[in-house]
Amino acid sequence: MNFTANDISQWIKNRKSTFVNGLKEGSQIDDAVIEQLLENASWAPSHGLVQAWQFKVFAGEGVKRFFEVQQAIYKAITPADQFMDFKYKAYLEKWKRVSHIVTVIAQRDPHKRFPAQEDLVSVACAVQNMYLSLESLGIAGYLSTGAICYSQEIRDFLSLQEEDIPVGFFVLGEPDPTFQRPPRTRIPANEKTEWIRK
């Protein structure tokens, strides 16, 4: 199958994050679809084929348990003046629209052949492969990050090694066809590009 440069550009520009409110209530994705998603992720660039990505997949009752853990961590680590009750309560509603959660981890090369930043960059490319695969698989989602993701509590929950880096939680479900998405924009590349010719 041949793709034009325009085909590729449009596919990239159509990449999108769909948050929980844009997922269908009662979302159910077959595990085989998630396996294909992760297989696509594993074809990301990787210096020396370190392939630093690691995935932990929460499904079924595991999704509800994951949000319960997030809720508990939010309460534990959030300063009182920043604590939002509506956000705290929302954790126990999210699971109703979520089919799977893929925790994405940059697992440090045990031989330390290359700088740790290269492991992280490679895993970020794997995340992009996941994003680019969503539409073709008929599913939707987004990478959730933030204070909980980087907390010691989540590291303990996921049984991470000392040098492993949690990159994010890819929250997945079926797209809600009634969801109205706001227009997306980007700063033109030429405003962020410097050409050096000599």
PDB file of C-alpha atoms in Angstrom:
ATOM      1  CA  MET A   1       0.000   0.000   0.000  1.00  0.00           C
ATOM      2  CA  ASN A   2       1.371   3.390  -1.012  1.00  0.00           C
ATOM      3  CA  PHE A   3       0.826   6.557   1.002  1.00  0.00           C
ATOM      4  CA  THR A   4       1.428  10.071  -0.222  1.00  0.00           C
ATOM      5  CA  ALA A   5       3.168  12.762   1.798  1.00  0.00           C
ATOM      6  CA  ASN A   6      -0.229  14.419   2.200  1.00  0.00           C
ATOM      7  CA  ASP A   7      -1.732  11.176   3.545  1.00  0.00           C
ATOM      8  CA  ILE A   8       0.927  11.007   6.238  1.00  0.00           C
ATOM      9  CA  SER A   9       0.588  14.703   7.093  1.00  0.00           C
ATOM     10  CA  GLN A  10      -3.166  14.411   7.483  1.00  0.00           C
ATOM     11  CA  TRP A  11      -2.871  11.267   9.640  1.00  0.00           C
ATOM     12  CA  ILE A  12      -0.467  13.057  11.967  1.00  0.00           C
ATOM     13  CA  LYS A  13      -2.639  16.185  12.121  1.00  0.00           C
ATOM     14  CA  ASN A  14      -5.699  14.072  12.940  1.00  0.00           C
ATOM     15  CA  ARG A  15      -3.992  12.606  16.002  1.00  0.00           C
ATOM     16  CA  LYS A  16      -5.970  13.642  19.057  1.00  0.00           C
ATOM     17  CA  SER A  17      -6.442  13.182  22.766  1.00  0.00           C
ATOM     18  CA  THR A  18      -9.917  12.128  23.840  1.00  0.00           C
ATOM     19  CA  PHE A  19     -10.461  12.661  27.542  1.00  0.00           C
ATOM     20  CA  VAL A  20     -12.824  10.635  29.705  1.00  0.00           C
ATOM     21  CA  ASN A  21     -15.816  12.881  28.955  1.00  0.00           C
ATOM     22  CA  GLY A  22     -15.358  12.036  25.256  1.00  0.00           C
ATOM     23  CA  LEU A  23     -15.500   8.277  25.835  1.00  0.00           C
ATOM     24  CA  LYS A  24     -18.677   6.224  25.657  1.00  0.00           C
ATOM     25  CA  GLU A  25     -20.177   5.086  28.945  1.00  0.00           C
ATOM     26  CA  GLY A  26     -19.766   1.353  29.325  1.00  0.00           C
ATOM     27  CA  SER A  27     -16.804   1.251  26.923  1.00  0.00           C
ATOM     28  CA  GLN A  28     -15.587  -2.260  26.162  1.00  0.00           C
ATOM     29  CA  ILE A  29     -12.526  -2.890  23.986  1.00  0.00           C
ATOM     30  CA  ASP A  30     -11.423  -6.411  23.122  1.00  0.00           C
ATOM     31  CA  ASP A  31      -8.066  -7.295  24.661  1.00  0.00           C
ATOM     32  CA  ALA A  32      -6.808  -8.259  21.186  1.00  0.00           C
ATOM     33  CA  VAL A  33      -7.191  -4.617  20.088  1.00  0.00           C
ATOM     34  CA  ILE A  34      -5.059  -3.475  23.027  1.00  0.00           C
ATOM     35  CA  GLU A  35      -2.461  -6.096  22.130  1.00  0.00           C
ATOM     36  CA  GLN A  36      -2.323  -4.703  18.577  1.00  0.00           C
ATOM     37  CA  LEU A  37      -1.993  -1.180  19.964  1.00  0.00           C
ATOM     38  CA  LEU A  38       0.996  -2.215  22.062  1.00  0.00           C
ATOM     39  CA  GLU A  39       2.549  -4.140  19.195  1.00  0.00           C
ATOM     40  CA  ASN A  40       2.413  -0.940  17.140  1.00  0.00           C
ATOM     41  CA  ALA A  41       3.965   0.946  20.057  1.00  0.00           C
ATOM     42  CA  SER A  42       6.878  -1.483  20.137  1.00  0.00           C
ATOM     43  CA  TRP A  43       7.996  -0.431  16.639  1.00  0.00           C
ATOM     44  CA  ALA A  44       9.202   2.926  17.917  1.00  0.00           C
ATOM     45  CA  PRO A  45      12.808   3.990  17.247  1.00  0.00           C
ATOM     46  CA  SER A  46      15.224   2.588  19.821  1.00  0.00           C
ATOM     47  CA  HIS A  47      18.956   3.272  19.962  1.00  0.00           C
ATOM     48  CA  GLY A  48      20.746  -0.075  20.110  1.00  0.00           C
ATOM     49  CA  LEU A  49      17.345  -1.787  20.273  1.00  0.00           C
ATOM     50  CA  VAL A  50      17.213  -1.203  24.017  1.00  0.00           C
ATOM     51  CA  GLN A  51      13.388  -1.074  23.684  1.00  0.00           C
ATOM     52  CA  ALA A  52      12.965   0.536  27.084  1.00  0.00           C
ATOM     53  CA  TRP A  53       9.157   0.585  27.068  1.00  0.00           C
ATOM     54  CA  GLN A  54       7.223  -1.486  29.543  1.00  0.00           C
ATOM     55  CA  PHE A  55       3.451  -1.658  29.800  1.00  0.00           C
ATOM     56  CA  LYS A  56       1.168  -2.656  32.658  1.00  0.00           C
ATOM     57  CA  VAL A  57      -2.424  -3.043  31.463  1.00  0.00           C
ATOM     58  CA  PHE A  58      -5.409  -2.589  33.766  1.00  0.00           C
ATOM     59  CA  ALA A  59      -8.664  -4.112  32.502  1.00  0.00           C
ATOM     60  CA  GLY A  60     -12.018  -5.157  33.931  1.00  0.00           C
ATOM     61  CA  GLU A  61     -12.189  -4.590  37.686  1.00  0.00           C
ATOM     62  CA  GLY A  62      -8.538  -3.535  37.507  1.00  0.00           C
ATOM     63  CA  VAL A  63      -9.645  -0.230  35.937  1.00  0.00           C
ATOM     64  CA  LYS A  64     -11.879   0.603  38.884  1.00  0.00           C
ATOM     65  CA  ARG A  65      -9.113  -0.382  41.295  1.00  0.00           C
ATOM     66  CA  PHE A  66      -6.649   1.858  39.446  1.00  0.00           C
ATOM     67  CA  PHE A  67      -8.905   4.893  39.826  1.00  0.00           C
ATOM     68  CA  GLU A  68      -9.452   4.076  43.506  1.00  0.00           C
ATOM     69  CA  VAL A  69      -5.676   4.086  43.989  1.00  0.00           C
ATOM     70  CA  GLN A  70      -5.409   7.380  42.093  1.00  0.00           C
ATOM     71  CA  GLN A  71      -8.066   8.875  44.322  1.00  0.00           C
ATOM     72  CA  ALA A  72      -6.235   7.792  47.473  1.00  0.00           C
ATOM     73  CA  ILE A  73      -2.918   9.152  46.190  1.00  0.00           C
ATOM     74  CA  TYR A  74      -4.540  12.455  45.199  1.00  0.00           C
ATOM     75  CA  LYS A  75      -5.822  12.857  48.759  1.00  0.00           C
ATOM     76  CA  ALA A  76      -2.452  11.891  50.243  1.00  0.00           C
ATOM     77  CA  ILE A  77      -0.200  14.177  48.203  1.00  0.00           C
ATOM     78  CA  THR A  78      -2.354  17.231  47.476  1.00  0.00           C
ATOM     79  CA  PRO A  79      -1.889  20.231  49.800  1.00  0.00           C
ATOM     80  CA  ALA A  80      -5.086  21.318  51.525  1.00  0.00           C
ATOM     81  CA  ASP A  81      -5.192  24.665  49.721  1.00  0.00           C
ATOM     82  CA  GLN A  82      -5.029  22.890  46.336  1.00  0.00           C
ATOM     83  CA  PHE A  83      -7.403  20.033  47.096  1.00  0.00           C
ATOM     84  CA  MET A  84     -10.533  20.059  44.924  1.00  0.00           C
ATOM     85  CA  ASP A  85     -13.422  17.975  46.169  1.00  0.00           C
ATOM     86  CA  PHE A  86     -15.013  17.614  42.715  1.00  0.00           C
ATOM     87  CA  LYS A  87     -11.755  16.227  41.321  1.00  0.00           C
ATOM     88  CA  TYR A  88     -11.438  13.804  44.230  1.00  0.00           C
ATOM     89  CA  LYS A  89     -14.950  12.474  43.675  1.00  0.00           C
ATOM     90  CA  ALA A  90     -14.503  12.293  39.891  1.00  0.00           C
ATOM     91  CA  TYR A  91     -11.968   9.479  40.189  1.00  0.00           C
ATOM     92  CA  LEU A  92     -14.733   7.076  41.181  1.00  0.00           C
ATOM     93  CA  GLU A  93     -16.842   8.026  38.155  1.00  0.00           C
ATOM     94  CA  LYS A  94     -14.190   7.754  35.439  1.00  0.00           C
ATOM     95  CA  TRP A  95     -14.094   3.960  35.337  1.00  0.00           C
ATOM     96  CA  LYS A  96     -17.634   3.880  33.914  1.00  0.00           C
ATOM     97  CA  ARG A  97     -16.308   5.203  30.587  1.00  0.00           C
ATOM     98  CA  VAL A  98     -12.889   3.522  30.539  1.00  0.00           C
ATOM     99  CA  SER A  99     -12.161   0.068  29.133  1.00  0.00           C
ATOM    100  CA  HIS A 100      -8.402  -0.217  29.716  1.00  0.00           C
ATOM    101  CA  ILE A 101      -5.566   1.772  31.261  1.00  0.00           C
ATOM    102  CA  VAL A 102      -2.044   1.185  29.974  1.00  0.00           C
ATOM    103  CA  THR A 103       0.644   2.430  32.319  1.00  0.00           C
ATOM    104  CA  VAL A 104       3.657   3.387  30.200  1.00  0.00           C
ATOM    105  CA  ILE A 105       7.052   3.021  31.845  1.00  0.00           C
ATOM    106  CA  ALA A 106      10.576   3.812  30.670  1.00  0.00           C
ATOM    107  CA  GLN A 107      12.532   0.882  32.027  1.00  0.00           C
ATOM    108  CA  ARG A 108      16.207   1.723  32.448  1.00  0.00           C
ATOM    109  CA  ASP A 109      18.582  -0.369  30.361  1.00  0.00           C
ATOM    110  CA  PRO A 110      20.299  -2.600  32.966  1.00  0.00           C
ATOM    111  CA  HIS A 111      23.560  -2.343  31.020  1.00  0.00           C
ATOM    112  CA  LYS A 112      23.307   1.481  30.846  1.00  0.00           C
ATOM    113  CA  ARG A 113      24.689   1.457  27.306  1.00  0.00           C
ATOM    114  CA  PHE A 114      23.226   4.872  26.512  1.00  0.00           C
ATOM    115  CA  PRO A 115      22.132   7.949  28.495  1.00  0.00           C
ATOM    116  CA  ALA A 116      18.842   7.589  30.358  1.00  0.00           C
ATOM    117  CA  GLN A 117      17.338  10.421  28.280  1.00  0.00           C
ATOM    118  CA  GLU A 118      17.499   8.140  25.240  1.00  0.00           C
ATOM    119  CA  ASP A 119      15.367   5.514  26.980  1.00  0.00           C
ATOM    120  CA  LEU A 120      12.777   8.195  27.769  1.00  0.00           C
ATOM    121  CA  VAL A 121      12.776   9.638  24.244  1.00  0.00           C
ATOM    122  CA  SER A 122      12.297   6.165  22.768  1.00  0.00           C
ATOM    123  CA  VAL A 123       9.319   5.476  25.026  1.00  0.00           C
ATOM    124  CA  ALA A 124       7.826   8.849  24.068  1.00  0.00           C
ATOM    125  CA  CYS A 125       8.005   7.706  20.439  1.00  0.00           C
ATOM    126  CA  ALA A 126       6.174   4.521  21.440  1.00  0.00           C
ATOM    127  CA  VAL A 127       3.438   6.700  22.956  1.00  0.00           C
ATOM    128  CA  GLN A 128       3.136   8.582  19.658  1.00  0.00           C
ATOM    129  CA  ASN A 129       2.748   5.253  17.848  1.00  0.00           C
ATOM    130  CA  MET A 130      -0.127   4.480  20.196  1.00  0.00           C
ATOM    131  CA  TYR A 131      -1.756   7.831  19.478  1.00  0.00           C
ATOM    132  CA  LEU A 132      -1.401   7.347  15.724  1.00  0.00           C
ATOM    133  CA  SER A 133      -2.994   3.885  15.979  1.00  0.00           C
ATOM    134  CA  LEU A 134      -6.153   4.861  17.857  1.00  0.00           C
ATOM    135  CA  GLU A 135      -8.362   5.928  14.959  1.00  0.00           C
ATOM    136  CA  SER A 136      -7.536   2.919  12.784  1.00  0.00           C
ATOM    137  CA  LEU A 137      -8.436   0.599  15.685  1.00  0.00           C
ATOM    138  CA  GLY A 138     -11.724   2.402  16.315  1.00  0.00           C
ATOM    139  CA  ILE A 139     -10.786   3.425  19.844  1.00  0.00           C
ATOM    140  CA  ALA A 140      -9.927   6.671  21.645  1.00  0.00           C
ATOM    141  CA  GLY A 141      -7.995   7.896  24.652  1.00  0.00           C
ATOM    142  CA  TYR A 142      -5.273  10.115  26.032  1.00  0.00           C
ATOM    143  CA  LEU A 143      -2.034  10.001  28.008  1.00  0.00           C
ATOM    144  CA  SER A 144      -2.647  11.101  31.591  1.00  0.00           C
ATOM    145  CA  THR A 145       0.333  12.580  33.452  1.00  0.00           C
ATOM    146  CA  GLY A 146       0.886  14.844  36.442  1.00  0.00           C
ATOM    147  CA  ALA A 147       1.779  14.695  40.120  1.00  0.00           C
ATOM    148  CA  ILE A 148       0.159  11.319  40.795  1.00  0.00           C
ATOM    149  CA  CYS A 149       1.983   9.747  37.863  1.00  0.00           C
ATOM    150  CA  TYR A 150       5.354  10.850  39.222  1.00  0.00           C
ATOM    151  CA  SER A 151       4.670  10.146  42.893  1.00  0.00           C
ATOM    152  CA  GLN A 152       6.457   7.597  45.050  1.00  0.00           C
ATOM    153  CA  GLU A 153       3.048   6.154  45.878  1.00  0.00           C
ATOM    154  CA  ILE A 154       2.355   5.203  42.256  1.00  0.00           C
ATOM    155  CA  ARG A 155       5.869   3.792  41.944  1.00  0.00           C
ATOM    156  CA  ASP A 156       5.152   1.543  44.903  1.00  0.00           C
ATOM    157  CA  PHE A 157       1.761   0.525  43.513  1.00  0.00           C
ATOM    158  CA  LEU A 158       3.304  -0.422  40.152  1.00  0.00           C
ATOM    159  CA  SER A 159       6.338  -2.108  41.791  1.00  0.00           C
ATOM    160  CA  LEU A 160       8.802  -0.040  39.756  1.00  0.00           C
ATOM    161  CA  GLN A 161      12.558  -0.404  40.003  1.00  0.00           C
ATOM    162  CA  GLU A 162      14.593   2.528  41.310  1.00  0.00           C
ATOM    163  CA  GLU A 163      15.603   3.853  37.877  1.00  0.00           C
ATOM    164  CA  ASP A 164      12.325   3.173  36.074  1.00  0.00           C
ATOM    165  CA  ILE A 165      10.422   6.281  35.004  1.00  0.00           C
ATOM    166  CA  PRO A 166       6.599   6.334  34.838  1.00  0.00           C
ATOM    167  CA  VAL A 167       5.780   8.214  31.623  1.00  0.00           C
ATOM    168  CA  GLY A 168       2.002   8.278  31.885  1.00  0.00           C
ATOM    169  CA  PHE A 169      -1.266   6.382  32.000  1.00  0.00           C
ATOM    170  CA  PHE A 170      -2.880   5.814  28.595  1.00  0.00           C
ATOM    171  CA  VAL A 171      -6.610   5.863  29.316  1.00  0.00           C
ATOM    172  CA  LEU A 172      -8.626   4.044  26.639  1.00  0.00           C
ATOM    173  CA  GLY A 173     -12.259   3.539  25.678  1.00  0.00           C
ATOM    174  CA  GLU A 174     -14.713   3.695  22.827  1.00  0.00           C
ATOM    175  CA  PRO A 175     -15.266   7.168  21.372  1.00  0.00           C
ATOM    176  CA  ASP A 176     -18.585   8.817  22.184  1.00  0.00           C
ATOM    177  CA  PRO A 177     -20.044   9.809  18.779  1.00  0.00           C
ATOM    178  CA  THR A 178     -22.029  12.661  20.352  1.00  0.00           C
ATOM    179  CA  PHE A 179     -18.968  14.363  21.842  1.00  0.00           C
ATOM    180  CA  GLN A 180     -18.309  17.814  20.388  1.00  0.00           C
ATOM    181  CA  ARG A 181     -14.592  18.410  20.004  1.00  0.00           C
ATOM    182  CA  PRO A 182     -13.218  21.975  19.988  1.00  0.00           C
ATOM    183  CA  PRO A 183     -11.002  22.940  17.020  1.00  0.00           C
ATOM    184  CA  ARG A 184      -7.309  22.135  17.352  1.00  0.00           C
ATOM    185  CA  THR A 185      -4.462  24.443  16.342  1.00  0.00           C
ATOM    186  CA  ARG A 186      -0.667  24.496  16.344  1.00  0.00           C
ATOM    187  CA  ILE A 187       1.921  27.252  16.163  1.00  0.00           C
ATOM    188  CA  PRO A 188       3.405  27.088  12.637  1.00  0.00           C
ATOM    189  CA  ALA A 189       6.720  25.250  12.587  1.00  0.00           C
ATOM    190  CA  ASN A 190       8.468  28.200  10.921  1.00  0.00           C
ATOM    191  CA  GLU A 191       7.902  30.251  14.086  1.00  0.00           C
ATOM    192  CA  LYS A 192       9.919  27.689  16.035  1.00  0.00           C
ATOM    193  CA  THR A 193      12.638  26.960  13.475  1.00  0.00           C
ATOM    194  CA  GLU A 194      16.075  28.451  13.019  1.00  0.00           C
ATOM    195  CA  TRP A 195      17.925  27.692   9.758  1.00  0.00           C
ATOM    196  CA  ILE A 196      21.726  27.678   9.970  1.00  0.00           C
ATOM    197  CA  ARG A 197      23.396  27.610   6.586  1.00  0.00           C
ATOM    198  CA  LYS A 198      27.025  28.452   7.384  1.00  0.00           C
TER     199      LYS A 198
END
